[in-house]
């Protein structure tokens, strides 16, 4: 049962353009969402998060949008840079108890110079 | 601040052999996690420690996997005996408390032949 889904395994974008990575979830108890970035041979690193009380959170070139009614979130990167090429994982938590985090399968982003 | 340290980085073993992984979390982080990441999938939580007590091991195959966290700091994850399907990257992560943001190590890539 995949509660967090990233349906696009890969995405290619030209440098300077916008990258949009999508994520869908099925568990209505999730109330906190995160994006992690992973370079080859490294562990995932936290990128940005959003609480369910918000619909947008921005940090520099990265913006996460949350649509609770559609159970959908997206990560926008503007402008995209070659150093953004990595695998991006969407993750969700219900923040209850010990705050178990469920990860999606990841989207590999390639930013072409 | 030093990150999460893991060793070894790579391990190749034959099925039915035993293997152990070591993790040293970020100093002061009370919560430690072991994740299994199979190729093409997102990280899956195997076990979560709060200090040296287990708070979630619901997805740990206890017939072959074991983990301990002595003195609430370092941790070891053991597989005995290994199966082909255990081939994966084993990630250790830590957080200050049961915070949602995890800080990951680089992982140990295990190949079971």
PDB file of C-alpha atoms in Angstrom:
ATOM      1  CA  UNK A   1       0.000   0.000   0.000  1.00  0.00           C
ATOM      2  CA  UNK A   2       1.840   3.052  -1.310  1.00  0.00           C
ATOM      3  CA  UNK A   3       0.470   5.942   0.737  1.00  0.00           C
ATOM      4  CA  UNK A   4       2.769   8.519  -0.855  1.00  0.00           C
ATOM      5  CA  UNK A   5       3.077   8.385  -4.622  1.00  0.00           C
ATOM      6  CA  UNK A   6       5.398  10.092  -7.032  1.00  0.00           C
ATOM      7  CA  UNK A   7       4.159   8.993 -10.410  1.00  0.00           C
ATOM      8  CA  UNK A   8       6.952  10.530 -12.474  1.00  0.00           C
ATOM      9  CA  UNK A   9      10.161   8.535 -12.059  1.00  0.00           C
ATOM     10  CA  UNK A  10      12.151  11.156 -13.967  1.00  0.00           C
ATOM     11  CA  UNK A  11      12.003  14.720 -15.240  1.00  0.00           C
ATOM     12  CA  UNK A  12      14.290  16.725 -17.527  1.00  0.00           C
ATOM     13  CA  UNK A  13      14.287  20.517 -17.525  1.00  0.00           C
ATOM     14  CA  UNK A  14      16.414  23.153 -19.203  1.00  0.00           C
ATOM     15  CA  UNK A  15      18.573  25.324 -16.983  1.00  0.00           C
ATOM     16  CA  UNK A  16      16.766  28.506 -15.996  1.00  0.00           C
ATOM     17  CA  UNK A  17      13.292  27.067 -16.498  1.00  0.00           C
ATOM     18  CA  UNK A  18      10.851  25.902 -13.829  1.00  0.00           C
ATOM     19  CA  UNK A  19      10.939  22.351 -12.466  1.00  0.00           C
ATOM     20  CA  UNK A  20       7.679  21.005 -11.073  1.00  0.00           C
ATOM     21  CA  UNK A  21       7.740  17.773  -9.094  1.00  0.00           C
ATOM     22  CA  UNK A  22       4.448  16.232  -8.057  1.00  0.00           C
ATOM     23  CA  UNK A  23       3.356  14.042  -5.190  1.00  0.00           C
ATOM     24  CA  UNK A  24       0.021  12.488  -4.215  1.00  0.00           C
ATOM     25  CA  UNK A  25      -0.969  10.913  -0.922  1.00  0.00           C
ATOM     26  CA  UNK A  26      -3.853   8.761   0.186  1.00  0.00           C
ATOM     27  CA  UNK A  27      -3.779   8.942   3.983  1.00  0.00           C
ATOM     28  CA  UNK A  28      -6.017  11.801   5.150  1.00  0.00           C
ATOM     29  CA  UNK A  29      -4.281  11.710   8.554  1.00  0.00           C
ATOM     30  CA  UNK A  30      -1.073  13.123   7.065  1.00  0.00           C
ATOM     31  CA  UNK A  31      -0.655  16.711   8.218  1.00  0.00           C
ATOM     32  CA  UNK A  32       2.993  17.494   7.599  1.00  0.00           C
ATOM     33  CA  UNK A  33       4.856  17.122   4.331  1.00  0.00           C
ATOM     34  CA  UNK A  34       8.504  17.273   3.429  1.00  0.00           C
ATOM     35  CA  UNK A  35      10.761  17.161   0.419  1.00  0.00           C
ATOM     36  CA  UNK A  36      14.193  15.585   0.562  1.00  0.00           C
ATOM     37  CA  UNK A  37      16.913  15.779  -2.068  1.00  0.00           C
ATOM     38  CA  UNK A  38      19.367  12.955  -2.666  1.00  0.00           C
ATOM     39  CA  UNK A  39      22.608  13.034  -4.630  1.00  0.00           C
ATOM     40  CA  UNK A  40      24.259   9.749  -5.710  1.00  0.00           C
ATOM     41  CA  UNK A  41      26.204   8.002  -2.940  1.00  0.00           C
ATOM     42  CA  UNK A  42      24.827  10.399  -0.325  1.00  0.00           C
ATOM     43  CA  UNK A  43      21.943  10.214   2.119  1.00  0.00           C
ATOM     44  CA  UNK A  44      18.784  12.262   1.585  1.00  0.00           C
ATOM     45  CA  UNK A  45      18.941  15.840   2.842  1.00  0.00           C
ATOM     46  CA  UNK A  46      15.969  17.861   4.011  1.00  0.00           C
ATOM     47  CA  UNK A  47      14.908  20.557   1.556  1.00  0.00           C
ATOM     48  CA  UNK A  48      11.595  22.138   2.535  1.00  0.00           C
ATOM     49  CA  UNK A  49       8.429  21.290   4.428  1.00  0.00           C
ATOM     50  CA  UNK A  50       4.834  22.419   4.782  1.00  0.00           C
ATOM     51  CA  UNK A  51       2.222  22.007   7.444  1.00  0.00           C
ATOM     52  CA  UNK A  52      -1.351  21.174   6.524  1.00  0.00           C
ATOM     53  CA  UNK A  53      -2.509  24.528   7.904  1.00  0.00           C
ATOM     54  CA  UNK A  54      -0.730  26.225   5.003  1.00  0.00           C
ATOM     55  CA  UNK A  55      -1.098  25.916   1.255  1.00  0.00           C
ATOM     56  CA  UNK A  56       2.280  27.356   0.298  1.00  0.00           C
ATOM     57  CA  UNK A  57       5.763  27.584   1.723  1.00  0.00           C
ATOM     58  CA  UNK A  58       8.678  29.288   0.041  1.00  0.00           C
ATOM     59  CA  UNK A  59      12.421  29.111   0.618  1.00  0.00           C
ATOM     60  CA  UNK A  60      14.525  30.868  -1.956  1.00  0.00           C
ATOM     61  CA  UNK A  61      14.160  29.123  -5.305  1.00  0.00           C
ATOM     62  CA  UNK A  62      12.043  26.349  -3.783  1.00  0.00           C
ATOM     63  CA  UNK A  63       8.288  26.550  -3.199  1.00  0.00           C
ATOM     64  CA  UNK A  64       6.016  23.785  -2.024  1.00  0.00           C
ATOM     65  CA  UNK A  65       2.285  23.933  -2.698  1.00  0.00           C
ATOM     66  CA  UNK A  66      -0.281  21.830  -0.853  1.00  0.00           C
ATOM     67  CA  UNK A  67      -3.810  21.063  -2.077  1.00  0.00           C
ATOM     68  CA  UNK A  68      -5.432  19.166   0.780  1.00  0.00           C
ATOM     69  CA  UNK A  69      -8.716  18.546  -0.969  1.00  0.00           C
ATOM     70  CA  UNK A  70      -6.898  16.844  -3.831  1.00  0.00           C
ATOM     71  CA  UNK A  71      -4.324  15.239  -1.508  1.00  0.00           C
ATOM     72  CA  UNK A  72      -1.636  16.622  -3.750  1.00  0.00           C
ATOM     73  CA  UNK A  73       1.534  18.587  -3.245  1.00  0.00           C
ATOM     74  CA  UNK A  74       4.129  19.912  -5.621  1.00  0.00           C
ATOM     75  CA  UNK A  75       7.641  21.300  -5.437  1.00  0.00           C
ATOM     76  CA  UNK A  76       8.550  24.166  -7.744  1.00  0.00           C
ATOM     77  CA  UNK A  77      12.162  25.074  -8.416  1.00  0.00           C
ATOM     78  CA  UNK A  78      12.687  28.412 -10.131  1.00  0.00           C
ATOM     79  CA  UNK A  79      15.051  28.933 -11.814  1.00  0.00           C
ATOM     80  CA  UNK A  80      16.400  25.409 -12.162  1.00  0.00           C
ATOM     81  CA  UNK A  81      20.159  24.986 -11.975  1.00  0.00           C
ATOM     82  CA  UNK A  82      22.393  22.051 -12.982  1.00  0.00           C
ATOM     83  CA  UNK A  83      23.255  21.533  -9.295  1.00  0.00           C
ATOM     84  CA  UNK A  84      19.594  20.750  -8.672  1.00  0.00           C
ATOM     85  CA  UNK A  85      20.002  17.488 -10.593  1.00  0.00           C
ATOM     86  CA  UNK A  86      19.199  14.833  -7.978  1.00  0.00           C
ATOM     87  CA  UNK A  87      16.477  12.465  -6.819  1.00  0.00           C
ATOM     88  CA  UNK A  88      13.689  14.233  -4.941  1.00  0.00           C
ATOM     89  CA  UNK A  89      11.630  12.355  -2.364  1.00  0.00           C
ATOM     90  CA  UNK A  90       8.270  13.500  -1.136  1.00  0.00           C
ATOM     91  CA  UNK A  91       7.473  12.432   2.437  1.00  0.00           C
ATOM     92  CA  UNK A  92       4.505  12.743   4.764  1.00  0.00           C
ATOM     93  CA  UNK A  93       3.857  12.432   8.466  1.00  0.00           C
ATOM     94  CA  UNK A  94       0.834  12.469  10.736  1.00  0.00           C
ATOM     95  CA  UNK A  95       2.880  14.132  13.502  1.00  0.00           C
ATOM     96  CA  UNK A  96       1.150  11.996  16.046  1.00  0.00           C
ATOM     97  CA  UNK A  97       2.893   9.625  18.401  1.00  0.00           C
ATOM     98  CA  UNK A  98       6.436   9.182  17.176  1.00  0.00           C
ATOM     99  CA  UNK A  99       5.785  11.021  13.908  1.00  0.00           C
ATOM    100  CA  UNK A 100       6.347   8.206  11.496  1.00  0.00           C
ATOM    101  CA  UNK A 101       7.416   9.547   8.125  1.00  0.00           C
ATOM    102  CA  UNK A 102       6.380   7.765   4.920  1.00  0.00           C
ATOM    103  CA  UNK A 103       8.462   8.362   1.801  1.00  0.00           C
ATOM    104  CA  UNK A 104       7.484   8.309  -1.849  1.00  0.00           C
ATOM    105  CA  UNK A 105       9.486   6.467  -4.488  1.00  0.00           C
ATOM    106  CA  UNK A 106      11.327   9.544  -5.736  1.00  0.00           C
ATOM    107  CA  UNK A 107      11.630  11.574  -8.940  1.00  0.00           C
ATOM    108  CA  UNK A 108      14.975  11.925 -10.647  1.00  0.00           C
ATOM    109  CA  UNK A 109      15.425  15.489 -11.858  1.00  0.00           C
ATOM    110  CA  UNK A 110      17.949  16.301 -14.554  1.00  0.00           C
ATOM    111  CA  UNK A 111      18.634  19.960 -15.264  1.00  0.00           C
ATOM    112  CA  UNK A 112      20.229  20.337 -18.655  1.00  0.00           C
ATOM    113  CA  UNK A 113      22.742  23.210 -19.049  1.00  0.00           C
TER     114      UNK A 113
ATOM    115  CA  UNK B   1      28.564  19.950  13.422  1.00  0.00           C
ATOM    116  CA  UNK B   2      29.474  16.443  12.278  1.00  0.00           C
ATOM    117  CA  UNK B   3      26.809  14.547  10.389  1.00  0.00           C
ATOM    118  CA  UNK B   4      25.548  11.005  10.773  1.00  0.00           C
ATOM    119  CA  UNK B   5      28.399   8.552  10.262  1.00  0.00           C
ATOM    120  CA  UNK B   6      27.892   5.072   8.858  1.00  0.00           C
ATOM    121  CA  UNK B   7      30.208   2.198   8.086  1.00  0.00           C
ATOM    122  CA  UNK B   8      31.001   0.322   6.019  1.00  0.00           C
ATOM    123  CA  UNK B   9      30.004   2.164   2.838  1.00  0.00           C
ATOM    124  CA  UNK B  10      29.777  -1.015   0.803  1.00  0.00           C
ATOM    125  CA  UNK B  11      29.425  -4.678   1.646  1.00  0.00           C
ATOM    126  CA  UNK B  12      29.162  -7.735  -0.568  1.00  0.00           C
ATOM    127  CA  UNK B  13      28.206 -11.055   1.000  1.00  0.00           C
ATOM    128  CA  UNK B  14      26.757 -14.372  -0.058  1.00  0.00           C
ATOM    129  CA  UNK B  15      23.274 -15.424   0.934  1.00  0.00           C
ATOM    130  CA  UNK B  16      22.994 -17.028   4.370  1.00  0.00           C
ATOM    131  CA  UNK B  17      26.015 -15.065   5.620  1.00  0.00           C
ATOM    132  CA  UNK B  18      25.772 -12.491   8.393  1.00  0.00           C
ATOM    133  CA  UNK B  19      26.473  -8.777   8.178  1.00  0.00           C
ATOM    134  CA  UNK B  20      26.480  -5.819  10.554  1.00  0.00           C
ATOM    135  CA  UNK B  21      26.239  -2.093   9.991  1.00  0.00           C
ATOM    136  CA  UNK B  22      27.273   0.653  12.344  1.00  0.00           C
ATOM    137  CA  UNK B  23      25.856   4.142  12.852  1.00  0.00           C
ATOM    138  CA  UNK B  24      26.971   7.129  14.899  1.00  0.00           C
ATOM    139  CA  UNK B  25      24.254   9.809  15.017  1.00  0.00           C
ATOM    140  CA  UNK B  26      24.646  13.556  15.314  1.00  0.00           C
ATOM    141  CA  UNK B  27      25.731  14.466  18.825  1.00  0.00           C
ATOM    142  CA  UNK B  28      22.799  15.144  21.097  1.00  0.00           C
ATOM    143  CA  UNK B  29      20.208  13.553  18.843  1.00  0.00           C
ATOM    144  CA  UNK B  30      17.965  11.346  20.952  1.00  0.00           C
ATOM    145  CA  UNK B  31      16.143   9.621  18.127  1.00  0.00           C
ATOM    146  CA  UNK B  32      17.832   7.202  15.737  1.00  0.00           C
ATOM    147  CA  UNK B  33      16.346   5.450  12.734  1.00  0.00           C
ATOM    148  CA  UNK B  34      17.361   2.643  10.407  1.00  0.00           C
ATOM    149  CA  UNK B  35      15.856   2.680   6.920  1.00  0.00           C
ATOM    150  CA  UNK B  36      16.061   0.199   4.076  1.00  0.00           C
ATOM    151  CA  UNK B  37      16.036   1.626   0.558  1.00  0.00           C
ATOM    152  CA  UNK B  38      15.607  -0.882  -2.232  1.00  0.00           C
ATOM    153  CA  UNK B  39      16.521   0.299  -5.726  1.00  0.00           C
ATOM    154  CA  UNK B  40      13.703   2.361  -7.222  1.00  0.00           C
ATOM    155  CA  UNK B  41      11.855   2.749  -3.927  1.00  0.00           C
ATOM    156  CA  UNK B  42      11.757   5.284  -1.156  1.00  0.00           C
ATOM    157  CA  UNK B  43      13.352   4.677   2.234  1.00  0.00           C
ATOM    158  CA  UNK B  44      11.351   2.311   4.442  1.00  0.00           C
ATOM    159  CA  UNK B  45      11.635   2.561   8.211  1.00  0.00           C
ATOM    160  CA  UNK B  46      12.956  -0.608   9.830  1.00  0.00           C
ATOM    161  CA  UNK B  47      13.359   0.532  13.407  1.00  0.00           C
ATOM    162  CA  UNK B  48      13.230   3.716  15.481  1.00  0.00           C
ATOM    163  CA  UNK B  49      14.991   4.261  18.807  1.00  0.00           C
ATOM    164  CA  UNK B  50      14.257   6.955  21.353  1.00  0.00           C
ATOM    165  CA  UNK B  51      17.487   7.110  23.374  1.00  0.00           C
ATOM    166  CA  UNK B  52      18.214   3.395  23.792  1.00  0.00           C
ATOM    167  CA  UNK B  53      14.621   2.174  23.746  1.00  0.00           C
ATOM    168  CA  UNK B  54      12.761   0.860  20.692  1.00  0.00           C
ATOM    169  CA  UNK B  55       9.623   2.835  19.850  1.00  0.00           C
ATOM    170  CA  UNK B  56       8.777   1.330  16.432  1.00  0.00           C
ATOM    171  CA  UNK B  57      10.050  -1.892  14.899  1.00  0.00           C
ATOM    172  CA  UNK B  58       6.847  -2.907  13.175  1.00  0.00           C
ATOM    173  CA  UNK B  59       8.531  -3.334   9.771  1.00  0.00           C
ATOM    174  CA  UNK B  60      11.691  -5.039  10.988  1.00  0.00           C
ATOM    175  CA  UNK B  61      11.904  -8.702   9.864  1.00  0.00           C
ATOM    176  CA  UNK B  62      12.707  -9.904  13.347  1.00  0.00           C
ATOM    177  CA  UNK B  63      13.487 -13.466  12.296  1.00  0.00           C
ATOM    178  CA  UNK B  64      16.666 -12.243  10.628  1.00  0.00           C
ATOM    179  CA  UNK B  65      17.203  -8.567  11.486  1.00  0.00           C
ATOM    180  CA  UNK B  66      18.232  -7.193  14.851  1.00  0.00           C
ATOM    181  CA  UNK B  67      19.317  -3.780  16.047  1.00  0.00           C
ATOM    182  CA  UNK B  68      20.577  -2.274  19.228  1.00  0.00           C
ATOM    183  CA  UNK B  69      21.518   1.140  20.485  1.00  0.00           C
ATOM    184  CA  UNK B  70      23.764   0.860  23.472  1.00  0.00           C
ATOM    185  CA  UNK B  71      24.000   3.837  25.843  1.00  0.00           C
ATOM    186  CA  UNK B  72      21.638   5.787  23.614  1.00  0.00           C
ATOM    187  CA  UNK B  73      24.342   6.799  21.130  1.00  0.00           C
ATOM    188  CA  UNK B  74      25.816   4.429  18.505  1.00  0.00           C
ATOM    189  CA  UNK B  75      23.720   1.741  16.913  1.00  0.00           C
ATOM    190  CA  UNK B  76      24.288  -1.490  15.021  1.00  0.00           C
ATOM    191  CA  UNK B  77      21.960  -3.254  12.613  1.00  0.00           C
ATOM    192  CA  UNK B  78      22.566  -6.943  11.960  1.00  0.00           C
ATOM    193  CA  UNK B  79      21.213  -9.332   9.359  1.00  0.00           C
ATOM    194  CA  UNK B  80      21.569 -13.056  10.024  1.00  0.00           C
ATOM    195  CA  UNK B  81      21.195 -14.911   7.713  1.00  0.00           C
ATOM    196  CA  UNK B  82      21.034 -12.628   4.684  1.00  0.00           C
ATOM    197  CA  UNK B  83      18.731 -13.280   1.748  1.00  0.00           C
ATOM    198  CA  UNK B  84      19.000 -12.070  -1.834  1.00  0.00           C
ATOM    199  CA  UNK B  85      16.100  -9.651  -1.272  1.00  0.00           C
ATOM    200  CA  UNK B  86      18.066  -7.873   1.462  1.00  0.00           C
ATOM    201  CA  UNK B  87      20.192  -6.210  -1.218  1.00  0.00           C
ATOM    202  CA  UNK B  88      19.570  -2.521  -0.609  1.00  0.00           C
ATOM    203  CA  UNK B  89      21.036   0.655   0.820  1.00  0.00           C
ATOM    204  CA  UNK B  90      20.713   0.801   4.599  1.00  0.00           C
ATOM    205  CA  UNK B  91      20.367   4.349   5.824  1.00  0.00           C
ATOM    206  CA  UNK B  92      20.787   5.558   9.353  1.00  0.00           C
ATOM    207  CA  UNK B  93      19.209   8.852  10.386  1.00  0.00           C
ATOM    208  CA  UNK B  94      18.870  10.856  13.562  1.00  0.00           C
ATOM    209  CA  UNK B  95      16.816  13.731  14.914  1.00  0.00           C
ATOM    210  CA  UNK B  96      16.805  15.807  18.077  1.00  0.00           C
ATOM    211  CA  UNK B  97      13.602  14.288  19.339  1.00  0.00           C
ATOM    212  CA  UNK B  98      10.711  12.763  17.497  1.00  0.00           C
ATOM    213  CA  UNK B  99      11.058  15.672  15.069  1.00  0.00           C
ATOM    214  CA  UNK B 100       9.874  15.110  11.589  1.00  0.00           C
ATOM    215  CA  UNK B 101      13.126  16.228   9.947  1.00  0.00           C
ATOM    216  CA  UNK B 102      15.611  13.418   9.818  1.00  0.00           C
ATOM    217  CA  UNK B 103      19.322  13.868   9.152  1.00  0.00           C
ATOM    218  CA  UNK B 104      20.630  10.956   7.106  1.00  0.00           C
ATOM    219  CA  UNK B 105      23.986   9.307   6.798  1.00  0.00           C
ATOM    220  CA  UNK B 106      25.410   8.311   3.418  1.00  0.00           C
ATOM    221  CA  UNK B 107      24.225   4.740   3.841  1.00  0.00           C
ATOM    222  CA  UNK B 108      25.686   1.269   3.439  1.00  0.00           C
ATOM    223  CA  UNK B 109      25.102  -0.417   0.089  1.00  0.00           C
ATOM    224  CA  UNK B 110      24.623  -4.158   0.653  1.00  0.00           C
ATOM    225  CA  UNK B 111      24.792  -6.659  -2.167  1.00  0.00           C
ATOM    226  CA  UNK B 112      23.762 -10.226  -1.366  1.00  0.00           C
ATOM    227  CA  UNK B 113      24.912 -12.737  -3.995  1.00  0.00           C
TER     228      UNK B 113
END
